[in-house]
Amino acid sequence: RSIRADGGEADSNINPELPGYSTNEKLCWPGTESDTINEEYPICIKQPSDEVPVFGVGGQIFALGYYQAANLTWVAQQRNWSPQWFLRIDRLLAFMQKRGNLSRFALNIGANDGKTVGPDPTFQVFNWLKFSGVAVEPDPIAFGKLLRNLYWERVQKVNTGMTPGQVPEFCEKYKVPAYPDIIKIDIDSFDCDLLEAFVRARQFKLIHTEINYEIPVPLMFARKWSPQIKFCMRPFAFYSCSFSYQVHMLSKYGYTLLQLWGYDATFIHESVKHIFPDHRYIDPVQYFYSTPKINSGIEGRTTGHLKHPKRK
């Protein structure tokens, strides 16, 4: 079993400004004599300001908890959605642009080819709205396609991976403004650790994420960054972070759920929340259990995200 480390001195290699980030290769403390614990499952460091219990084996770190704020009475109060309820990111931003000042700057972290996969929600932000921004993709093959799809000079293309600790330097290097309009993140790995580093460094109006829908509300799950992290696209549900984890984490920084459809969630900052009518803000539990694709996956009626050919 894995035990949360609630006591002991803080590790000097933990950066309190970046939860989930450690420069220490020895990620876990050994158990004490009072702990009934197997050496294979050590007690792990609890990151400062991280409220979700953290555990790990062999340098692979995870967070797992229960979202206490979830009102589960909403599970039985489902809604019948249509795809029209979920607005494309470019249309949301166009609506916002008519009602306030925008920086016209977008970030796409985990951009793949920048256009066709998904399809990418930020493509029309760059193409139709003609925003400036940065698109990041570490895979060299996908990056070659991205260069062709996002050919505009106003979009900086970056072929690199990134850790949470590198985010402040990244924002300075690529001149990310203090109040960007949108960040989209989809790396199928330590998504929430990287996203939290970004929301600490900058205040975004909108955040667009992919959720791990196979971890149902109210469970909170996240793959955490560690120097020994192993990336793989295998058919297991231990990737990215769950919907409950995202709602919980982003609420600490003033973000509210705006919409959820399929695997995609959009959050909005409280400073611009007034732009949209109140009826667009629905309880996250009701939203989750009213989404057809999510319910189909939970009930085993679809092939599901994990059966994707890339996950073999």
XYZ file of C-alpha atoms in Angstrom:
312
model
C 0.000 0.000 0.000
C 1.096 3.598 -0.482
C 1.070 6.076 2.384
C 0.938 9.851 2.261
C 3.872 11.568 3.950
C 2.342 14.152 6.268
C 5.328 14.676 8.535
C 9.065 15.124 8.450
C 11.319 17.895 7.250
C 10.808 19.363 3.801
C 13.224 18.123 1.164
C 15.711 20.839 0.235
C 15.473 19.851 -3.428
C 11.745 20.513 -3.635
C 10.847 23.817 -5.220
C 7.814 25.109 -3.246
C 6.885 27.382 -6.132
C 6.382 24.435 -8.475
C 4.311 21.602 -6.958
C 5.255 18.239 -8.350
C 8.720 19.315 -9.434
C 11.781 17.784 -7.813
C 15.456 17.833 -8.710
C 16.166 15.019 -6.291
C 16.592 11.596 -7.883
C 15.707 9.965 -4.565
C 12.018 10.836 -4.715
C 10.762 8.886 -1.732
C 11.713 8.608 1.903
C 12.094 5.127 3.397
C 9.425 3.979 5.817
C 9.926 4.305 9.560
C 9.721 1.453 12.027
C 6.117 2.327 12.823
C 5.025 1.993 9.201
C 3.666 -1.344 8.031
C 5.026 -0.938 4.545
C 6.805 -2.982 1.916
C 10.071 -1.557 0.567
C 8.614 -1.731 -2.941
C 6.011 0.880 -1.960
C 7.890 3.664 -0.156
C 6.444 6.693 1.552
C 6.712 9.547 -0.894
C 7.268 13.257 -0.580
C 4.166 15.373 -0.206
C 4.803 18.469 -2.274
C 4.244 21.834 -0.561
C 0.814 23.315 -1.418
C -0.258 20.047 -3.041
C -3.359 18.864 -1.195
C -3.696 15.531 -3.008
C -1.854 12.486 -1.573
C 1.179 11.557 -3.654
C 2.672 8.082 -4.040
C 5.088 6.372 -6.356
C 7.146 3.355 -7.327
C 10.465 3.372 -9.139
C 10.458 7.096 -9.760
C 6.945 7.059 -11.290
C 4.890 9.509 -9.230
C 1.098 9.772 -9.043
C -1.476 11.763 -7.098
C -4.676 10.068 -5.995
C -7.410 11.553 -3.854
C -11.114 12.212 -3.403
C -12.738 15.466 -4.491
C -14.556 16.410 -1.297
C -16.314 19.381 -2.904
C -18.108 17.210 -5.459
C -21.883 17.314 -4.999
C -22.805 13.784 -6.040
C -26.545 14.513 -5.945
C -25.985 15.944 -9.427
C -25.181 12.472 -10.799
C -28.881 11.644 -11.036
C -29.740 15.027 -12.582
C -28.337 14.506 -16.041
C -28.946 16.717 -19.049
C -29.431 15.910 -22.691
C -26.580 17.607 -24.510
C -26.156 18.426 -28.158
C -22.768 19.105 -29.762
C -23.841 22.717 -30.324
C -23.563 23.358 -26.578
C -19.787 22.948 -26.759
C -18.409 25.982 -28.596
C -15.150 25.863 -30.490
C -12.290 27.747 -28.851
C -11.997 30.202 -31.726
C -15.701 31.038 -31.437
C -15.429 31.538 -27.686
C -12.535 33.929 -28.207
C -14.331 35.755 -31.023
C -17.299 36.247 -28.682
C -14.987 37.508 -25.927
C -13.132 39.802 -28.316
C -16.328 41.741 -29.021
C -16.841 42.341 -25.302
C -13.386 43.111 -24.008
C -9.716 43.557 -24.764
C -7.694 40.472 -25.639
C -3.947 40.039 -25.914
C -4.496 37.952 -29.086
C -1.877 35.471 -27.889
C -2.306 31.686 -27.649
C -0.186 28.804 -26.351
C -0.448 25.272 -27.719
C 1.503 22.790 -25.583
C 1.524 19.334 -27.156
C 0.573 20.651 -30.576
C 1.274 17.509 -32.636
C 0.870 18.645 -36.271
C -0.993 21.770 -35.155
C -4.078 21.082 -37.241
C -5.511 17.665 -38.016
C -5.118 15.551 -34.866
C -8.263 16.023 -32.795
C -8.646 18.341 -34.799
C -6.455 20.754 -32.872
C -8.682 23.332 -31.129
C -6.171 26.157 -31.532
C -5.704 25.864 -35.295
C -8.576 28.224 -36.111
C -7.380 30.559 -33.351
C -4.198 31.018 -35.381
C -5.806 30.648 -38.819
C -9.150 32.460 -38.581
C -8.582 34.847 -35.667
C -4.950 35.377 -36.697
C -3.598 35.268 -33.150
C 0.104 35.262 -32.381
C 1.507 32.627 -30.069
C 3.687 29.593 -29.497
C 3.162 25.969 -30.542
C 5.296 23.342 -28.791
C 5.768 19.786 -30.069
C 8.720 17.538 -29.093
C 8.146 14.756 -31.657
C 10.303 15.525 -34.732
C 7.963 13.852 -37.249
C 4.866 15.642 -35.970
C 6.867 18.862 -35.729
C 7.752 18.660 -39.424
C 4.032 18.608 -40.234
C 3.401 21.427 -37.758
C 5.869 23.648 -39.637
C 3.784 23.220 -42.783
C 0.408 23.687 -41.079
C 1.328 26.694 -38.934
C 3.488 28.525 -41.445
C 2.802 32.046 -40.181
C 5.713 33.993 -38.694
C 3.458 35.288 -35.904
C 3.304 31.714 -34.524
C 6.570 30.573 -32.953
C 7.213 26.866 -33.461
C 9.245 25.067 -30.778
C 10.540 21.501 -31.148
C 11.305 20.598 -27.537
C 10.014 18.870 -24.451
C 9.409 20.809 -21.262
C 9.333 20.250 -17.501
C 7.439 22.340 -14.923
C 10.670 23.885 -13.707
C 11.433 25.239 -17.176
C 8.151 27.131 -17.572
C 9.229 30.550 -16.175
C 12.276 30.643 -18.457
C 10.137 29.483 -21.395
C 7.638 32.309 -20.854
C 10.411 34.886 -20.791
C 12.264 33.461 -23.794
C 9.183 33.400 -26.040
C 7.747 36.672 -24.698
C 4.511 35.212 -23.378
C 2.443 38.201 -22.158
C 1.251 38.450 -18.564
C -2.371 37.852 -19.602
C -2.510 35.448 -22.568
C -5.932 34.583 -23.961
C -5.703 30.801 -24.137
C -3.479 27.856 -23.299
C -4.232 24.421 -24.669
C -2.305 21.525 -23.142
C -2.387 17.877 -24.187
C 0.792 15.881 -23.573
C -0.743 12.628 -22.217
C 1.719 12.650 -19.343
C 2.269 15.089 -16.461
C -0.284 17.539 -17.941
C -1.517 19.021 -14.670
C 1.939 19.616 -13.188
C 2.948 21.451 -16.349
C -0.341 23.355 -16.496
C -0.036 24.414 -12.850
C 3.425 25.795 -13.541
C 1.954 27.858 -16.387
C -0.964 29.245 -14.355
C 1.497 30.260 -11.641
C 3.586 32.107 -14.218
C 0.778 33.702 -16.261
C -2.954 34.460 -15.962
C -4.870 32.941 -18.873
C -8.403 33.898 -19.806
C -9.210 30.401 -21.077
C -7.617 27.013 -20.431
C -8.347 24.088 -22.721
C -7.397 20.589 -21.533
C -7.849 16.940 -22.331
C -9.178 15.014 -19.345
C -8.479 11.421 -18.368
C -12.148 10.472 -18.508
C -11.529 6.908 -17.336
C -11.058 8.170 -13.777
C -14.634 9.118 -12.841
C -15.796 11.950 -10.608
C -15.177 12.304 -7.644
C -11.774 10.559 -7.830
C -8.758 12.800 -8.349
C -5.829 11.338 -10.262
C -2.746 12.897 -11.833
C 0.477 11.677 -13.349
C 3.205 13.729 -11.662
C 6.470 14.999 -13.050
C 9.669 13.345 -11.869
C 13.167 13.160 -13.398
C 12.656 9.406 -13.901
C 9.243 9.673 -15.575
C 8.690 7.154 -18.361
C 6.413 8.176 -21.194
C 4.480 5.461 -22.966
C 1.289 5.256 -25.017
C 0.238 1.904 -23.604
C -3.358 0.836 -22.882
C -3.467 1.866 -19.244
C -5.498 4.617 -17.608
C -2.523 6.151 -15.794
C -1.927 9.169 -18.008
C -2.577 12.894 -17.702
C -5.048 13.917 -14.959
C -8.688 13.329 -14.176
C -11.527 15.818 -14.493
C -11.937 16.128 -10.701
C -8.225 16.846 -10.292
C -8.373 19.591 -12.907
C -11.465 21.219 -11.365
C -9.872 21.096 -7.903
C -6.449 22.357 -8.968
C -7.627 25.177 -11.218
C -10.179 26.453 -8.705
C -7.234 27.470 -6.484
C -6.161 29.900 -9.204
C -9.573 31.396 -9.924
C -10.692 29.178 -12.813
C -14.211 27.801 -13.308
C -15.438 25.112 -15.693
C -17.038 26.672 -18.764
C -17.743 23.577 -20.843
C -17.016 19.863 -21.187
C -17.519 17.711 -24.246
C -15.961 14.333 -24.948
C -12.428 14.427 -23.580
C -12.107 18.211 -23.793
C -12.680 20.686 -20.978
C -12.550 24.480 -21.109
C -11.992 26.597 -17.993
C -12.405 30.372 -17.687
C -10.748 32.819 -15.300
C -12.932 34.689 -12.826
C -11.788 38.045 -14.250
C -13.673 37.388 -17.507
C -16.339 34.998 -16.264
C -19.018 37.716 -16.483
C -18.789 37.749 -20.292
C -20.830 34.547 -20.549
C -24.386 34.135 -19.195
C -24.857 32.331 -15.886
C -26.672 29.378 -17.448
C -23.402 28.290 -19.120
C -21.885 27.511 -15.714
C -23.134 24.077 -14.720
C -22.017 21.955 -11.772
C -18.958 19.895 -12.852
C -20.455 16.637 -11.538
C -23.599 17.096 -13.610
C -21.513 18.090 -16.603
C -19.342 14.975 -16.317
C -22.197 12.495 -15.976
C -24.228 14.171 -18.731
C -21.544 13.852 -21.390
C -22.483 10.988 -23.780
C -18.947 9.982 -24.743
C -17.860 9.778 -21.109
C -20.874 7.712 -20.082
C -20.385 5.395 -23.044
C -16.797 4.803 -21.989
C -17.684 4.233 -18.323
C -20.398 1.746 -19.275
C -18.156 -0.062 -21.752
C -20.325 0.759 -24.773
C -17.516 2.247 -26.856
C -14.013 1.185 -27.805
C -12.748 4.035 -25.671
C -9.693 6.257 -25.652
C -7.444 3.438 -24.440
C -8.183 1.306 -27.511
C -6.693 3.969 -29.790
C -4.070 2.400 -32.117
C -1.360 4.688 -30.736
C -1.837 3.161 -27.272
C -0.778 -0.352 -28.224
